[in-house]
Amino acid sequence: SMSDYSFRVTTISGSDITLTYVSDTMDSGDADPIYMVDDDFVSQAPVVFQRFYSTITLWEAALDSDAGGSGNDAVGECYNDSVFDEGFSIDDTTPDSIKLTVAAGEEHDGIAGTGARIVCTGTYTFEANSSVSTTIEKLEIDHNGQQSASNGFLSGSETDKVNRILLHDLAHNGWIRQFRSVVSLSNTIIYNTDNTAAYGGTYGIECGGCYTSNLERHNCTVWNTTSSNNTGPDAIGIRGACSTGNTRSIKNCISINTGTNADADFSIDVTHANTTVDYNMSADSSATGSNSITGVSDSTQFVSTVNGSEDLHLKTGADALRAGVDLGTTNGVNIDINGSDRDVLTATLWDMR
């Protein structure tokens, strides 16, 4: 009798494809098939390789079974084979932990279009509301001028960790409160965020909500945050609100060019006794802390702010170079947007962003 084998493509390097055994219909374990044949059991079969799941949605749907299951750490790896066009809502509680990430060598380098990415053609939700430890990292999310189905990316999600996300071009008709209750947000770039409604605020990053979790916003860059159709000053690059319930740390962050109907690059309630804000940068005077830098221009800091060709890496001579503070290694904060270890690159002085 014959067995049908399922393998996972682990790595692809040129013409070499590495497979990992998943299952077979005869329960032979990890035994290698002797040869592959067609259904007639005679002709040698062509081998067609494909990803285990073709969409993030299909991976999510299997988190309680093949993609995860009880007692396991579920990891979904995205590849830059083609563009994803979907949102996600990660709320399964079956695995011990959940991670949505990008395979090695397939991630972006901090510039749009360079790695695995979601390009929205509709109004999508991006949420992670599972009660188990959840990590989202290394993806590019291009809203492509579309609205959000909620208040922006992970606006109401108590996600444990978000790292190395490139998020841009959201044009939402209403409140934008991105990353509102994410516990640890680091090494992330957000730009071109606009509220097109005549009401509500626009917050490129929010560190708020009266949650019990300790919230961190470290080494993030926010640029071009606007409320284009609001007569009030409601655009804030990085906002921290709520005076009770948690500790908050906002360090090594840059918020510049908070534009139409701007309130401030930063707006942090520093009267909360458990809030630490320092080593940040703003174009206005709102970056508080004795080691923060204010009054700078985006043209002196970033490689390019040209529409459609944004490159928010720090340029030679930028004030933010070597102006940050070493924040250790917890939650991967030492790994920058390019995947480089800050401790190796700069020894003791970290960059802001």
Short mmCIF file of C-alpha atoms in Angstrom, two decimals:
data_model
loop_
_atom_site.label_atom_id
_atom_site.label_comp_id
_atom_site.label_asym_id
_atom_site.label_seq_id
_atom_site.Cartn_x
_atom_site.Cartn_y
_atom_site.Cartn_z
CA SER A 1 0.00 0.00 0.00
CA MET A 2 1.05 3.55 -0.60
CA SER A 3 1.26 6.51 1.79
CA ASP A 4 0.65 10.16 1.01
CA TYR A 5 3.34 12.32 2.60
CA SER A 6 3.12 15.96 3.62
CA PHE A 7 6.29 18.01 3.94
CA ARG A 8 6.94 21.60 4.92
CA VAL A 9 9.35 23.63 2.78
CA THR A 10 11.87 24.82 5.37
CA THR A 11 14.43 26.65 3.25
CA ILE A 12 14.99 27.42 -0.42
CA SER A 13 18.51 28.24 -1.59
CA GLY A 14 18.88 28.34 -5.35
CA SER A 15 17.90 24.88 -6.64
CA ASP A 16 18.23 23.29 -3.18
CA ILE A 17 14.97 22.83 -1.30
CA THR A 18 15.00 21.57 2.29
CA LEU A 19 11.89 19.72 3.44
CA THR A 20 10.69 18.86 6.93
CA TYR A 21 8.37 15.89 7.42
CA VAL A 22 4.89 16.79 8.69
CA SER A 23 2.71 13.69 8.33
CA ASP A 24 1.75 10.75 6.18
CA THR A 25 -1.44 8.77 5.73
CA MET A 26 0.13 5.45 6.82
CA ASP A 27 1.59 6.97 10.01
CA SER A 28 5.11 5.90 9.11
CA GLY A 29 6.59 8.62 11.27
CA ASP A 30 9.49 10.52 9.77
CA ALA A 31 10.50 7.71 7.44
CA ASP A 32 11.59 8.87 3.99
CA PRO A 33 9.42 7.83 1.04
CA ILE A 34 11.28 5.45 -1.27
CA TYR A 35 9.98 7.16 -4.39
CA MET A 36 7.08 9.30 -5.56
CA VAL A 37 4.46 8.11 -8.03
CA ASP A 38 1.22 9.31 -9.55
CA ASP A 39 -2.15 8.02 -8.38
CA ASP A 40 -1.83 5.10 -10.81
CA PHE A 41 1.16 3.94 -8.70
CA VAL A 42 3.22 3.57 -11.87
CA SER A 43 4.38 6.85 -13.34
CA GLN A 44 6.90 8.93 -11.44
CA ALA A 45 5.09 11.98 -10.12
CA PRO A 46 6.16 15.57 -10.65
CA VAL A 47 6.75 17.34 -7.37
CA VAL A 48 4.92 20.63 -6.82
CA PHE A 49 6.09 22.72 -3.87
CA GLN A 50 3.93 25.33 -2.18
CA ARG A 51 3.75 27.11 1.15
CA PHE A 52 1.95 25.28 3.94
CA TYR A 53 -0.59 28.14 4.12
CA SER A 54 -1.10 30.58 1.28
CA THR A 55 -2.59 33.35 3.44
CA ILE A 56 -2.29 34.62 7.00
CA THR A 57 -6.02 34.02 7.36
CA LEU A 58 -5.64 30.29 6.68
CA TRP A 59 -2.80 30.06 9.20
CA GLU A 60 -4.95 31.84 11.81
CA ALA A 61 -7.82 29.44 11.23
CA ALA A 62 -5.53 26.48 11.97
CA LEU A 63 -4.03 27.80 15.20
CA ASP A 64 -6.13 25.37 17.22
CA SER A 65 -4.88 22.40 15.17
CA ASP A 66 -2.15 21.96 12.53
CA ALA A 67 -0.65 25.45 12.89
CA GLY A 68 -0.53 25.36 16.67
CA GLY A 69 -2.51 23.20 19.01
CA SER A 70 -2.51 22.85 22.77
CA GLY A 71 0.90 22.82 24.45
CA ASN A 72 2.73 24.20 21.41
CA ASP A 73 4.30 27.50 20.40
CA ALA A 74 2.64 28.51 17.13
CA VAL A 75 4.86 30.33 14.63
CA GLY A 76 3.62 31.63 11.29
CA GLU A 77 6.38 32.68 8.87
CA CYS A 78 5.53 34.99 5.96
CA TYR A 79 7.51 34.89 2.73
CA ASN A 80 8.09 37.51 0.07
CA ASP A 81 6.77 35.28 -2.72
CA SER A 82 3.90 37.65 -3.46
CA VAL A 83 2.00 40.48 -1.79
CA PHE A 84 -0.55 39.66 0.93
CA ASP A 85 -3.89 41.44 0.59
CA GLU A 86 -5.70 40.84 3.88
CA GLY A 87 -6.00 41.86 7.50
CA PHE A 88 -5.74 39.58 10.51
CA SER A 89 -7.43 38.98 13.83
CA ILE A 90 -5.39 36.71 16.08
CA ASP A 91 -7.57 35.60 18.97
CA ASP A 92 -7.03 31.86 19.35
CA THR A 93 -6.08 30.72 22.85
CA THR A 94 -5.15 27.10 22.13
CA PRO A 95 -1.32 27.32 21.71
CA ASP A 96 0.99 28.29 24.56
CA SER A 97 2.18 31.28 22.51
CA ILE A 98 1.63 32.78 19.06
CA LYS A 99 4.11 34.53 16.79
CA LEU A 100 3.45 36.05 13.36
CA THR A 101 6.82 36.78 11.80
CA VAL A 102 8.77 36.79 8.53
CA ALA A 103 11.22 34.10 7.46
CA ALA A 104 14.93 34.92 7.58
CA GLY A 105 16.04 36.77 4.46
CA GLU A 106 12.43 37.65 3.54
CA GLU A 107 11.96 40.67 5.82
CA HIS A 108 11.97 44.37 4.86
CA ASP A 109 15.01 46.57 5.52
CA GLY A 110 13.04 49.56 6.78
CA ILE A 111 12.07 50.71 3.27
CA ALA A 112 8.70 49.97 1.66
CA GLY A 113 8.60 47.16 -0.87
CA THR A 114 11.76 45.37 0.22
CA GLY A 115 10.29 42.35 2.02
CA ALA A 116 7.18 40.38 2.95
CA ARG A 117 4.30 42.82 3.08
CA ILE A 118 0.58 43.36 3.22
CA VAL A 119 -0.79 45.88 0.71
CA CYS A 120 -4.40 46.74 1.51
CA THR A 121 -6.97 47.08 -1.25
CA GLY A 122 -9.85 47.29 1.19
CA THR A 123 -10.81 48.19 4.75
CA TYR A 124 -9.16 45.61 6.98
CA THR A 125 -8.85 44.84 10.67
CA PHE A 126 -5.45 44.27 12.24
CA GLU A 127 -5.93 42.87 15.73
CA ALA A 128 -4.35 40.44 18.17
CA ASN A 129 -6.62 39.80 21.12
CA SER A 130 -5.48 36.39 22.30
CA SER A 131 -4.94 35.89 26.01
CA VAL A 132 -1.77 33.90 25.33
CA SER A 133 1.60 35.54 24.66
CA THR A 134 1.48 37.06 21.16
CA THR A 135 4.27 38.56 19.04
CA ILE A 136 3.99 40.32 15.68
CA GLU A 137 7.20 41.30 13.94
CA LYS A 138 9.13 42.13 10.74
CA LEU A 139 6.11 42.76 8.48
CA GLU A 140 5.42 45.76 6.28
CA ILE A 141 1.80 46.96 6.43
CA ASP A 142 1.01 49.28 3.51
CA HIS A 143 -2.49 50.66 4.04
CA ASN A 144 -2.26 52.02 0.50
CA GLY A 145 -4.48 55.01 1.33
CA GLN A 146 -7.24 52.72 2.62
CA GLN A 147 -9.17 53.04 5.86
CA SER A 148 -8.88 50.79 8.89
CA ALA A 149 -11.79 48.67 10.10
CA SER A 150 -11.01 49.83 13.64
CA ASN A 151 -8.89 52.74 14.93
CA GLY A 152 -5.68 51.77 13.18
CA PHE A 153 -3.15 48.99 13.64
CA LEU A 154 -3.66 46.98 16.87
CA SER A 155 -5.60 49.89 18.34
CA GLY A 156 -7.33 47.87 21.02
CA SER A 157 -5.13 44.79 21.24
CA GLU A 158 -3.26 43.84 24.39
CA THR A 159 -0.48 42.24 22.34
CA ASP A 160 2.66 41.30 24.21
CA LYS A 161 5.26 42.38 21.69
CA VAL A 162 5.43 44.20 18.35
CA ASN A 163 8.87 44.68 16.83
CA ARG A 164 10.31 45.84 13.48
CA ILE A 165 7.00 46.74 11.81
CA LEU A 166 6.95 49.16 8.86
CA LEU A 167 3.51 50.78 8.79
CA HIS A 168 2.43 53.53 6.41
CA ASP A 169 -0.18 55.36 4.34
CA LEU A 170 -3.29 54.96 6.47
CA ALA A 171 -6.10 57.37 5.54
CA HIS A 172 -8.85 56.66 8.05
CA ASN A 173 -12.17 58.46 8.50
CA GLY A 174 -12.19 58.67 12.30
CA TRP A 175 -10.09 58.18 15.43
CA ILE A 176 -6.63 56.67 14.89
CA ARG A 177 -5.11 55.22 18.07
CA GLN A 178 -2.45 52.81 16.86
CA PHE A 179 -0.72 50.30 19.17
CA ARG A 180 -2.85 51.65 22.02
CA SER A 181 -2.41 48.78 24.49
CA VAL A 182 0.50 46.86 22.97
CA VAL A 183 2.81 46.02 25.88
CA SER A 184 6.17 46.32 24.09
CA LEU A 185 6.54 48.26 20.82
CA SER A 186 10.07 48.71 19.48
CA ASN A 187 12.14 49.33 16.36
CA THR A 188 9.09 50.30 14.31
CA ILE A 189 8.58 53.00 11.67
CA ILE A 190 5.20 54.67 11.07
CA TYR A 191 4.60 57.37 8.47
CA ASN A 192 1.85 59.08 6.45
CA THR A 193 -0.98 58.62 8.96
CA ASP A 194 -4.01 60.80 8.26
CA ASN A 195 -7.45 61.16 9.84
CA THR A 196 -9.76 62.34 7.04
CA ALA A 197 -12.78 62.88 9.33
CA ALA A 198 -13.93 66.18 10.79
CA TYR A 199 -13.60 64.74 14.30
CA GLY A 200 -11.33 62.59 16.43
CA GLY A 201 -7.61 62.49 17.01
CA THR A 202 -4.75 61.05 14.99
CA TYR A 203 -2.05 59.29 17.00
CA GLY A 204 0.77 57.65 15.06
CA ILE A 205 1.62 55.75 18.25
CA GLU A 206 -0.46 55.72 21.41
CA CYS A 207 0.87 54.55 24.74
CA GLY A 208 -2.36 54.68 26.65
CA GLY A 209 -5.50 53.21 27.99
CA CYS A 210 -5.73 52.53 31.72
CA TYR A 211 -4.45 48.97 31.47
CA THR A 212 -2.61 47.04 34.12
CA SER A 213 0.26 46.11 31.81
CA ASN A 214 3.54 48.03 31.81
CA LEU A 215 3.85 49.72 28.42
CA GLU A 216 7.05 50.36 26.47
CA ARG A 217 7.61 52.45 23.33
CA HIS A 218 11.29 52.20 22.41
CA ASN A 219 13.34 53.10 19.32
CA CYS A 220 10.36 54.02 17.12
CA THR A 221 10.08 56.66 14.40
CA VAL A 222 6.86 58.50 13.53
CA TRP A 223 6.68 60.93 10.61
CA ASN A 224 3.91 62.91 8.87
CA THR A 225 0.94 62.51 11.21
CA THR A 226 -2.03 64.65 10.12
CA SER A 227 -5.74 65.34 10.59
CA SER A 228 -6.46 66.77 7.17
CA ASN A 229 -10.17 67.47 7.61
CA ASN A 230 -10.30 68.50 11.27
CA THR A 231 -10.39 72.15 12.29
CA GLY A 232 -9.01 71.35 15.74
CA PRO A 233 -5.39 70.53 16.66
CA ASP A 234 -5.77 66.77 16.91
CA ALA A 235 -2.69 65.30 15.20
CA ILE A 236 -0.10 63.89 17.61
CA GLY A 237 2.88 61.77 16.61
CA ILE A 238 3.30 59.87 19.90
CA ARG A 239 0.69 60.19 22.64
CA GLY A 240 0.68 58.87 26.19
CA ALA A 241 -2.51 59.21 28.18
CA CYS A 242 -4.11 57.93 31.38
CA SER A 243 -2.70 58.74 34.78
CA THR A 244 -3.38 55.43 36.47
CA GLY A 245 -2.92 51.71 36.13
CA ASN A 246 0.46 51.13 34.50
CA THR A 247 4.06 52.18 34.08
CA ARG A 248 5.15 53.65 30.77
CA SER A 249 8.58 54.03 29.22
CA ILE A 250 9.05 56.11 26.05
CA LYS A 251 12.69 56.34 24.99
CA ASN A 252 14.83 56.63 21.86
CA CYS A 253 11.80 57.68 19.79
CA ILE A 254 11.60 60.25 17.00
CA SER A 255 8.40 62.11 16.15
CA ILE A 256 8.76 64.77 13.44
CA ASN A 257 6.57 66.55 10.90
CA THR A 258 3.28 66.25 12.70
CA GLY A 259 1.45 68.18 10.01
CA THR A 260 -2.01 69.52 9.19
CA ASN A 261 -3.96 70.53 12.31
CA ALA A 262 -1.05 69.42 14.44
CA ASP A 263 -1.13 69.46 18.20
CA ALA A 264 2.41 68.25 19.01
CA ASP A 265 5.02 65.71 18.02
CA PHE A 266 4.71 64.25 21.54
CA SER A 267 1.91 64.60 24.06
CA ILE A 268 2.73 62.61 27.19
CA ASP A 269 1.07 62.88 30.58
CA VAL A 270 4.28 63.05 32.60
CA THR A 271 2.39 63.80 35.82
CA HIS A 272 1.80 60.06 36.12
CA ALA A 273 4.42 58.95 38.65
CA ASN A 274 5.33 55.82 36.71
CA THR A 275 6.07 57.47 33.37
CA THR A 276 9.64 57.70 32.06
CA VAL A 277 10.18 59.88 28.98
CA ASP A 278 13.69 60.76 27.78
CA TYR A 279 16.19 60.43 24.91
CA ASN A 280 13.53 61.37 22.34
CA MET A 281 13.48 63.84 19.42
CA SER A 282 10.90 66.30 18.11
CA ALA A 283 10.71 69.17 15.64
CA ASP A 284 8.81 71.24 18.20
CA SER A 285 9.56 71.51 21.92
CA SER A 286 7.39 68.59 23.04
CA ALA A 287 10.10 65.92 23.49
CA THR A 288 10.65 66.24 27.24
CA GLY A 289 13.58 64.90 29.26
CA SER A 290 17.05 66.26 29.89
CA ASN A 291 18.57 64.07 27.18
CA SER A 292 15.94 64.71 24.50
CA ILE A 293 16.56 66.82 21.38
CA THR A 294 14.07 69.39 20.10
CA GLY A 295 13.80 71.90 17.28
CA VAL A 296 15.12 69.68 14.50
CA SER A 297 14.03 69.37 10.87
CA ASP A 298 13.16 66.10 9.12
CA SER A 299 15.45 67.13 6.24
CA THR A 300 18.46 66.99 8.57
CA GLN A 301 17.58 63.57 10.01
CA PHE A 302 16.18 61.27 7.33
CA VAL A 303 17.61 59.94 4.08
CA SER A 304 14.43 60.74 2.10
CA THR A 305 10.96 62.13 2.79
CA VAL A 306 9.97 62.23 -0.89
CA ASN A 307 6.41 60.94 -1.33
CA GLY A 308 6.53 57.34 -2.51
CA SER A 309 10.27 57.08 -1.88
CA GLU A 310 10.38 57.50 1.89
CA ASP A 311 13.53 56.27 3.60
CA LEU A 312 13.47 57.16 7.29
CA HIS A 313 16.87 55.75 8.08
CA LEU A 314 19.12 58.33 9.69
CA LYS A 315 21.34 60.18 7.25
CA THR A 316 25.00 61.01 7.77
CA GLY A 317 25.31 63.82 10.29
CA ALA A 318 21.83 63.34 11.78
CA ASP A 319 21.46 64.61 15.35
CA ALA A 320 19.80 61.34 16.37
CA LEU A 321 22.93 59.29 15.62
CA ARG A 322 24.52 58.00 18.85
CA ALA A 323 22.08 60.15 20.85
CA GLY A 324 20.03 57.36 22.41
CA VAL A 325 20.44 55.20 25.47
CA ASP A 326 21.22 51.48 25.77
CA LEU A 327 17.95 49.74 26.70
CA GLY A 328 19.30 46.22 27.08
CA THR A 329 18.01 43.18 25.20
CA THR A 330 14.53 42.49 26.64
CA ASN A 331 11.90 41.87 23.94
CA GLY A 332 14.57 42.21 21.25
CA VAL A 333 14.82 45.99 21.66
CA ASN A 334 18.52 45.83 20.70
CA ILE A 335 17.70 44.53 17.18
CA ASP A 336 17.04 47.51 14.92
CA ILE A 337 14.65 47.88 11.96
CA ASN A 338 17.27 46.34 9.65
CA GLY A 339 17.80 43.31 11.90
CA SER A 340 21.20 44.53 13.13
CA ASP A 341 22.28 44.31 16.76
CA ARG A 342 22.70 47.83 18.14
CA ASP A 343 25.23 46.61 20.70
CA VAL A 344 27.47 45.30 17.94
CA LEU A 345 27.04 48.35 15.70
CA THR A 346 27.60 51.10 18.24
CA ALA A 347 28.99 49.38 21.35
CA THR A 348 27.53 51.66 24.05
CA LEU A 349 25.80 54.61 22.31
CA TRP A 350 22.56 53.71 20.56
CA ASP A 351 20.86 55.78 17.89
CA MET A 352 17.40 57.18 18.39
CA ARG A 353 14.86 55.41 16.08
#
